[in-house]
mmCIF file of C-alpha atoms and ligand atoms in Angstrom:
data_model
loop_
_atom_site.group_PDB
_atom_site.id
_atom_site.type_symbol
_atom_site.label_atom_id
_atom_site.label_comp_id
_atom_site.label_asym_id
_atom_site.label_seq_id
_atom_site.Cartn_x
_atom_site.Cartn_y
_atom_site.Cartn_z
ATOM 1 C CA MET A 1 -40.300 -96.065 -18.736
ATOM 2 C CA ARG A 2 -38.699 -94.938 -15.463
ATOM 3 C CA THR A 3 -36.205 -92.135 -15.892
ATOM 4 C CA LYS A 4 -32.751 -92.588 -14.442
ATOM 5 C CA LYS A 5 -32.903 -92.325 -10.634
ATOM 6 C CA THR A 6 -30.151 -91.943 -8.114
ATOM 7 C CA ARG A 7 -30.207 -93.340 -4.606
ATOM 8 C CA ASN A 8 -27.738 -92.265 -1.959
ATOM 9 C CA VAL A 9 -26.841 -95.282 0.140
ATOM 10 C CA ILE A 10 -25.270 -94.615 3.547
ATOM 11 C CA ILE A 11 -24.025 -97.554 5.597
ATOM 12 C CA ALA A 12 -23.631 -96.993 9.320
ATOM 13 C CA GLU A 13 -21.588 -99.440 11.417
ATOM 14 C CA THR A 14 -24.345 -99.978 14.010
ATOM 15 C CA GLU A 15 -28.055 -99.317 14.521
ATOM 16 C CA GLU A 16 -27.105 -96.520 16.925
ATOM 17 C CA ALA A 17 -24.864 -94.904 14.289
ATOM 18 C CA MET A 18 -27.716 -95.240 11.765
ATOM 19 C CA ALA A 19 -30.075 -93.428 14.163
ATOM 20 C CA ALA A 20 -27.475 -90.685 14.715
ATOM 21 C CA GLU A 21 -27.028 -90.190 10.966
ATOM 22 C CA GLY A 22 -30.795 -90.142 10.516
ATOM 23 C CA ALA A 23 -31.203 -87.449 13.192
ATOM 24 C CA ARG A 24 -28.397 -85.389 11.633
ATOM 25 C CA LEU A 25 -30.010 -85.557 8.190
ATOM 26 C CA PHE A 26 -33.457 -84.844 9.667
ATOM 27 C CA ALA A 27 -32.097 -81.624 11.220
ATOM 28 C CA GLU A 28 -30.254 -80.670 8.020
ATOM 29 C CA ILE A 29 -33.321 -81.166 5.799
ATOM 30 C CA VAL A 30 -35.589 -79.308 8.253
ATOM 31 C CA ALA A 31 -33.120 -76.394 8.437
ATOM 32 C CA SER A 32 -33.034 -76.055 4.646
ATOM 33 C CA GLY A 33 -36.808 -76.440 4.398
ATOM 34 C CA VAL A 34 -37.375 -73.697 6.972
ATOM 35 C CA ALA A 35 -34.795 -71.448 5.287
ATOM 36 C CA ALA A 36 -36.562 -71.871 1.957
ATOM 37 C CA ASN A 37 -40.224 -71.779 2.991
ATOM 38 C CA THR A 38 -40.396 -70.529 6.609
ATOM 39 C CA MET A 39 -42.282 -73.702 7.554
ATOM 40 C CA CYS A 40 -41.519 -77.311 6.674
ATOM 41 C CA ALA A 41 -43.560 -80.507 6.594
ATOM 42 C CA VAL A 42 -42.249 -83.912 7.646
ATOM 43 C CA ALA A 43 -44.003 -87.301 7.483
ATOM 44 C CA LEU A 44 -42.748 -89.700 10.144
ATOM 45 C CA SER A 45 -42.700 -93.455 9.671
ATOM 46 C CA GLY A 46 -43.846 -95.999 12.195
ATOM 47 C CA GLY A 47 -42.567 -99.353 13.373
ATOM 48 C CA SER A 48 -39.568 -99.865 15.608
ATOM 49 C CA THR A 49 -36.634 -98.816 13.389
ATOM 50 C CA PRO A 50 -37.068 -95.041 13.748
ATOM 51 C CA ARG A 51 -37.468 -95.126 17.556
ATOM 52 C CA LYS A 52 -33.756 -94.629 18.334
ATOM 53 C CA MET A 53 -33.648 -91.683 15.941
ATOM 54 C CA HIS A 54 -36.841 -90.248 17.470
ATOM 55 C CA ALA A 55 -35.274 -90.509 20.938
ATOM 56 C CA LEU A 56 -32.249 -88.499 19.691
ATOM 57 C CA LEU A 57 -34.566 -85.790 18.314
ATOM 58 C CA GLY A 58 -35.935 -85.341 21.817
ATOM 59 C CA GLN A 59 -32.443 -84.755 23.256
ATOM 60 C CA GLU A 60 -29.778 -82.075 22.752
ATOM 61 C CA PRO A 61 -28.610 -80.831 20.343
ATOM 62 C CA TYR A 62 -31.812 -81.485 18.394
ATOM 63 C CA CYS A 63 -34.302 -80.751 21.160
ATOM 64 C CA SER A 64 -33.424 -77.048 21.122
ATOM 65 C CA GLY A 65 -31.415 -76.975 17.863
ATOM 66 C CA ILE A 66 -34.323 -77.773 15.519
ATOM 67 C CA PRO A 67 -36.807 -74.860 15.011
ATOM 68 C CA TRP A 68 -39.757 -77.064 16.002
ATOM 69 C CA SER A 69 -42.246 -74.161 15.886
ATOM 70 C CA ARG A 70 -41.636 -74.074 12.130
ATOM 71 C CA VAL A 71 -42.025 -77.817 11.653
ATOM 72 C CA HIS A 72 -45.315 -79.610 10.933
ATOM 73 C CA LEU A 73 -45.227 -83.320 11.725
ATOM 74 C CA TYR A 74 -47.450 -85.836 9.939
ATOM 75 C CA TRP A 75 -47.376 -89.629 9.553
ATOM 76 C CA GLY A 76 -46.852 -91.717 6.430
ATOM 77 C CA ASP A 77 -49.024 -94.452 7.876
ATOM 78 C CA GLU A 78 -50.891 -95.319 11.032
ATOM 79 C CA ARG A 79 -52.726 -98.224 12.526
ATOM 80 C CA CYS A 80 -56.448 -97.499 13.055
ATOM 81 C CA VAL A 81 -56.246 -97.641 16.838
ATOM 82 C CA PRO A 82 -56.600 -95.049 19.640
ATOM 83 C CA ALA A 83 -53.520 -92.910 20.371
ATOM 84 C CA ASP A 84 -52.930 -94.700 23.678
ATOM 85 C CA SER A 85 -52.807 -98.125 22.015
ATOM 86 C CA ARG A 86 -49.448 -99.914 22.020
ATOM 87 C CA TRP A 87 -49.868 -100.173 18.218
ATOM 88 C CA SER A 88 -50.171 -96.426 17.598
ATOM 89 C CA ASN A 89 -47.259 -94.906 15.658
ATOM 90 C CA TYR A 90 -48.319 -91.503 16.994
ATOM 91 C CA GLY A 91 -48.432 -92.863 20.549
ATOM 92 C CA ARG A 92 -44.897 -94.246 20.224
ATOM 93 C CA ALA A 93 -43.597 -90.958 18.787
ATOM 94 C CA ARG A 94 -45.135 -89.067 21.707
ATOM 95 C CA GLU A 95 -43.358 -91.336 24.161
ATOM 96 C CA ASP A 96 -40.078 -91.138 22.242
ATOM 97 C CA PHE A 97 -39.777 -87.394 21.558
ATOM 98 C CA LEU A 98 -42.920 -85.361 20.965
ATOM 99 C CA ASP A 99 -43.465 -84.903 24.685
ATOM 100 C CA TYR A 100 -39.924 -83.489 25.066
ATOM 101 C CA ILE A 101 -39.748 -80.890 22.289
ATOM 102 C CA ALA A 102 -41.199 -77.376 22.174
ATOM 103 C CA ILE A 103 -43.549 -77.964 19.235
ATOM 104 C CA PRO A 104 -46.961 -76.262 19.124
ATOM 105 C CA ILE A 105 -49.747 -78.855 19.428
ATOM 106 C CA GLU A 106 -51.303 -77.512 16.204
ATOM 107 C CA ASN A 107 -48.089 -78.526 14.379
ATOM 108 C CA ILE A 108 -48.647 -82.198 15.170
ATOM 109 C CA HIS A 109 -51.007 -83.922 12.735
ATOM 110 C CA PRO A 110 -51.714 -87.499 13.798
ATOM 111 C CA MET A 111 -53.615 -89.673 11.348
ATOM 112 C CA PRO A 112 -57.209 -90.046 12.660
ATOM 113 C CA GLY A 113 -56.968 -93.695 13.720
ATOM 114 C CA GLU A 114 -60.082 -93.625 15.845
ATOM 115 C CA VAL A 115 -62.623 -92.920 13.075
ATOM 116 C CA PRO A 116 -63.773 -95.383 10.359
ATOM 117 C CA PRO A 117 -60.799 -95.887 7.996
ATOM 118 C CA ASP A 118 -62.584 -94.573 4.879
ATOM 119 C CA GLU A 119 -63.504 -91.360 6.705
ATOM 120 C CA GLY A 120 -60.027 -91.057 8.217
ATOM 121 C CA ALA A 121 -58.344 -91.475 4.832
ATOM 122 C CA LEU A 122 -60.560 -88.809 3.244
ATOM 123 C CA ARG A 123 -59.983 -86.390 6.118
ATOM 124 C CA TYR A 124 -56.219 -86.856 6.271
ATOM 125 C CA GLY A 125 -55.892 -86.628 2.492
ATOM 126 C CA LYS A 126 -57.190 -83.067 2.818
ATOM 127 C CA GLU A 127 -54.883 -82.255 5.770
ATOM 128 C CA ILE A 128 -51.490 -83.250 4.368
ATOM 129 C CA PRO A 129 -49.493 -80.709 2.323
ATOM 130 C CA GLU A 130 -49.128 -80.984 -1.441
ATOM 131 C CA VAL A 131 -45.358 -81.484 -1.060
ATOM 132 C CA PHE A 132 -43.476 -82.831 1.949
ATOM 133 C CA ASP A 133 -39.971 -81.520 2.669
ATOM 134 C CA LEU A 134 -39.159 -84.933 4.109
ATOM 135 C CA ILE A 135 -40.868 -88.316 4.158
ATOM 136 C CA LEU A 136 -39.279 -90.881 6.475
ATOM 137 C CA LEU A 137 -39.899 -94.493 5.510
ATOM 138 C CA GLY A 138 -39.031 -97.927 6.824
ATOM 139 C CA MET A 139 -39.194 -101.311 5.132
ATOM 140 C CA GLY A 140 -40.749 -104.539 6.302
ATOM 141 C CA THR A 141 -39.172 -107.956 5.720
ATOM 142 C CA ASP A 142 -41.670 -108.375 2.870
ATOM 143 C CA GLY A 143 -40.446 -105.150 1.272
ATOM 144 C CA HIS A 144 -43.489 -103.074 2.236
ATOM 145 C CA THR A 145 -43.067 -99.416 3.080
ATOM 146 C CA ALA A 146 -45.483 -97.174 4.949
ATOM 147 C CA SER A 147 -48.507 -99.492 4.788
ATOM 148 C CA LEU A 148 -48.086 -100.204 1.084
ATOM 149 C CA PHE A 149 -47.992 -103.990 1.071
ATOM 150 C CA PRO A 150 -46.858 -106.206 -1.841
ATOM 151 C CA GLY A 151 -49.641 -106.935 -4.320
ATOM 152 C CA HIS A 152 -52.097 -104.534 -2.679
ATOM 153 C CA SER A 153 -54.341 -102.387 -4.882
ATOM 154 C CA ALA A 154 -53.161 -99.308 -2.911
ATOM 155 C CA LEU A 155 -49.866 -99.602 -4.830
ATOM 156 C CA GLU A 156 -51.690 -98.579 -8.009
ATOM 157 C CA GLU A 157 -53.598 -95.630 -6.483
ATOM 158 C CA ARG A 158 -52.677 -92.494 -8.436
ATOM 159 C CA ARG A 159 -55.441 -90.070 -7.464
ATOM 160 C CA LYS A 160 -56.038 -90.381 -3.704
ATOM 161 C CA THR A 161 -53.211 -89.299 -1.372
ATOM 162 C CA VAL A 162 -54.292 -91.397 1.637
ATOM 163 C CA VAL A 163 -56.114 -94.753 1.513
ATOM 164 C CA PRO A 164 -57.323 -97.338 4.052
ATOM 165 C CA VAL A 165 -55.675 -100.764 3.860
ATOM 166 C CA GLU A 166 -55.595 -104.028 5.819
ATOM 167 C CA GLY A 167 -52.524 -106.104 6.531
ATOM 168 C CA GLY A 168 -49.095 -105.926 8.105
ATOM 169 C CA ASN A 169 -48.026 -106.980 11.559
ATOM 170 C CA PRO A 170 -50.268 -106.445 13.439
ATOM 171 C CA ASP A 171 -52.816 -107.345 10.744
ATOM 172 C CA ILE A 172 -55.288 -104.536 11.441
ATOM 173 C CA PRO A 173 -56.889 -101.674 9.489
ATOM 174 C CA ARG A 174 -54.397 -98.930 8.613
ATOM 175 C CA LEU A 175 -54.165 -95.640 6.765
ATOM 176 C CA THR A 176 -51.292 -95.008 4.380
ATOM 177 C CA ILE A 177 -50.028 -92.321 2.045
ATOM 178 C CA THR A 178 -49.839 -93.425 -1.582
ATOM 179 C CA PHE A 179 -46.971 -93.339 -4.091
ATOM 180 C CA PRO A 180 -47.948 -89.973 -5.651
ATOM 181 C CA VAL A 181 -47.292 -88.345 -2.234
ATOM 182 C CA ILE A 182 -43.871 -90.022 -1.974
ATOM 183 C CA GLU A 183 -43.017 -89.051 -5.560
ATOM 184 C CA ARG A 184 -43.693 -85.354 -4.840
ATOM 185 C CA ALA A 185 -41.453 -85.211 -1.740
ATOM 186 C CA ARG A 186 -38.326 -83.065 -1.738
ATOM 187 C CA ASN A 187 -36.499 -85.687 0.325
ATOM 188 C CA VAL A 188 -37.272 -89.358 1.021
ATOM 189 C CA LEU A 189 -35.217 -90.988 3.761
ATOM 190 C CA PHE A 190 -35.360 -94.758 4.366
ATOM 191 C CA LEU A 191 -34.051 -96.079 7.672
ATOM 192 C CA VAL A 192 -33.484 -99.862 7.605
ATOM 193 C CA SER A 193 -31.654 -101.968 10.178
ATOM 194 C CA GLY A 194 -31.096 -105.587 11.122
ATOM 195 C CA ARG A 195 -30.044 -108.774 9.380
ATOM 196 C CA GLU A 196 -33.688 -109.770 8.829
ATOM 197 C CA LYS A 197 -33.898 -106.886 6.328
ATOM 198 C CA ALA A 198 -30.761 -107.895 4.368
ATOM 199 C CA GLU A 199 -32.693 -109.987 1.824
ATOM 200 C CA PRO A 200 -35.311 -107.319 0.935
ATOM 201 C CA VAL A 201 -32.533 -104.663 0.935
ATOM 202 C CA LYS A 202 -30.679 -106.717 -1.683
ATOM 203 C CA SER A 203 -33.892 -107.202 -3.691
ATOM 204 C CA VAL A 204 -34.512 -103.460 -3.706
ATOM 205 C CA LEU A 205 -31.045 -101.928 -4.032
ATOM 206 C CA LYS A 206 -29.258 -104.594 -6.079
ATOM 207 C CA ASP A 207 -32.030 -106.435 -7.967
ATOM 208 C CA HIS A 208 -34.377 -103.431 -8.285
ATOM 209 C CA ASP A 209 -37.269 -105.831 -7.806
ATOM 210 C CA LEU A 210 -40.303 -103.578 -8.288
ATOM 211 C CA ARG A 211 -42.573 -106.199 -6.757
ATOM 212 C CA LEU A 212 -41.307 -104.820 -3.448
ATOM 213 C CA PRO A 213 -43.142 -101.571 -2.682
ATOM 214 C CA ALA A 214 -39.977 -100.109 -1.096
ATOM 215 C CA ALA A 215 -38.307 -100.334 -4.514
ATOM 216 C CA ARG A 216 -40.933 -97.940 -5.869
ATOM 217 C CA GLY A 217 -40.515 -95.295 -3.141
ATOM 218 C CA PHE A 218 -38.842 -92.735 -5.404
ATOM 219 C CA PRO A 219 -39.258 -88.959 -5.410
ATOM 220 C CA SER A 220 -39.635 -87.730 -9.011
ATOM 221 C CA GLU A 221 -37.371 -84.707 -8.490
ATOM 222 C CA GLY A 222 -36.336 -84.952 -4.858
ATOM 223 C CA ARG A 223 -33.463 -86.673 -3.090
ATOM 224 C CA LEU A 224 -33.655 -90.339 -2.068
ATOM 225 C CA ILE A 225 -31.402 -91.545 0.739
ATOM 226 C CA TRP A 226 -31.164 -95.007 2.291
ATOM 227 C CA ILE A 227 -29.449 -95.209 5.663
ATOM 228 C CA MET A 228 -28.788 -98.760 6.840
ATOM 229 C CA ASP A 229 -26.672 -100.497 9.407
ATOM 230 C CA ARG A 230 -24.080 -103.087 8.333
ATOM 231 C CA GLU A 231 -26.464 -105.929 9.192
ATOM 232 C CA ALA A 232 -29.170 -104.743 6.806
ATOM 233 C CA ALA A 233 -26.547 -104.075 4.104
ATOM 234 C CA SER A 234 -24.787 -107.423 4.616
ATOM 235 C CA LEU A 235 -25.955 -108.930 1.284
ATOM 236 C CA LEU A 236 -25.171 -105.859 -0.814
ATOM 237 C CA PRO A 237 -22.150 -106.078 -3.153
ATOM 238 C CA GLU A 238 -19.578 -103.300 -2.690
ATOM 239 C CA GLU A 239 -20.421 -101.545 -5.947
ATOM 240 C CA VAL A 240 -23.956 -100.863 -4.704
ATOM 241 C CA ILE A 241 -22.837 -99.183 -1.497
ATOM 242 C CA ASN A 242 -22.377 -95.751 -3.080
ATOM 243 C CA ASP A 243 -24.555 -93.470 -5.075
ATOM 244 C CA GLN A 244 -26.269 -95.827 -7.431
ATOM 245 C CA GLU A 245 -28.164 -95.158 -10.619
ATOM 246 C CA HIS A 246 -31.467 -96.932 -10.980
ATOM 247 C CA HIS A 247 -33.251 -97.299 -14.332
HETATM 248 C C1 LIG B 301 -45.756 -99.413 10.295
HETATM 249 C C2 LIG B 301 -44.555 -98.807 9.640
HETATM 250 C C3 LIG B 301 -43.995 -99.777 8.672
HETATM 251 C C4 LIG B 301 -42.575 -99.978 9.076
HETATM 252 C C5 LIG B 301 -42.065 -101.283 8.587
HETATM 253 C C6 LIG B 301 -40.764 -101.649 9.281
HETATM 254 O O1 LIG B 301 -46.672 -98.677 10.647
HETATM 255 O O2 LIG B 301 -45.700 -100.636 10.504
HETATM 256 O O3 LIG B 301 -44.730 -97.576 9.108
HETATM 257 O O4 LIG B 301 -44.055 -99.444 7.342
HETATM 258 O O5 LIG B 301 -41.754 -98.948 8.580
HETATM 259 O O6 LIG B 301 -43.046 -102.271 8.875
HETATM 260 O O7 LIG B 301 -41.096 -101.877 10.631
HETATM 261 P P1 LIG B 301 -39.910 -102.070 11.718
HETATM 262 O O8 LIG B 301 -39.162 -100.777 11.722
HETATM 263 O O9 LIG B 301 -40.660 -102.307 13.004
HETATM 264 O O10 LIG B 301 -39.103 -103.231 11.245
#
């Protein structure tokens, strides 16, 4: 039986406003994580939605306002490709902001996409922290999040923290964190934009359809926030667009 869960739903007027709100919350969560534990650990998501937010993190005020030397950056999922591949989430993040911020190279922990997936999953499972201060997630039009795809056996993994999977777009081998990692996070922040996500957003936030992996991305104790633009929220009834309780 799932205990009562609360989601904070923030609707931004545009994709740009969503990215700005995401960057603001990123900085806020990092600041409180650093204040509490000196260092803080963040798992970035891939895909295209977070790229505008990433670009903002590489500009003022975040470029010098975030204590990057106290931040460790990881990924929630990665395609098993070299870093210079157009499909690499790490490669995109480097282009978008990592190359512009003063973060020590040892604080950046890309998923090992260039080794056999089983080996990469085992290695990365040992590298990630027990508890993330922040896990950023997106959602596909099929309701997947990270690389946890509907109906995949990885959804039921309760022991391993990182597993190899196949699927997605592009349909190639990937590594993904599992639900136990998401459930332990202090903060989980979904960024979802575009009308093509309105249907899965409704399925998750209104219908609570647990067949969609994104509906299961809940921290057990931590804070869950969904930031969307109006387009992605366009099928949500008004009563959902506030803090909502989820059973
Ligand atoms: C990935 C992402 C993935 C992404 C969703 C949404 O590696 O593909 O981590 O989970 O968040 O597929 O992708 P878009 O933001 O491109 O719509």
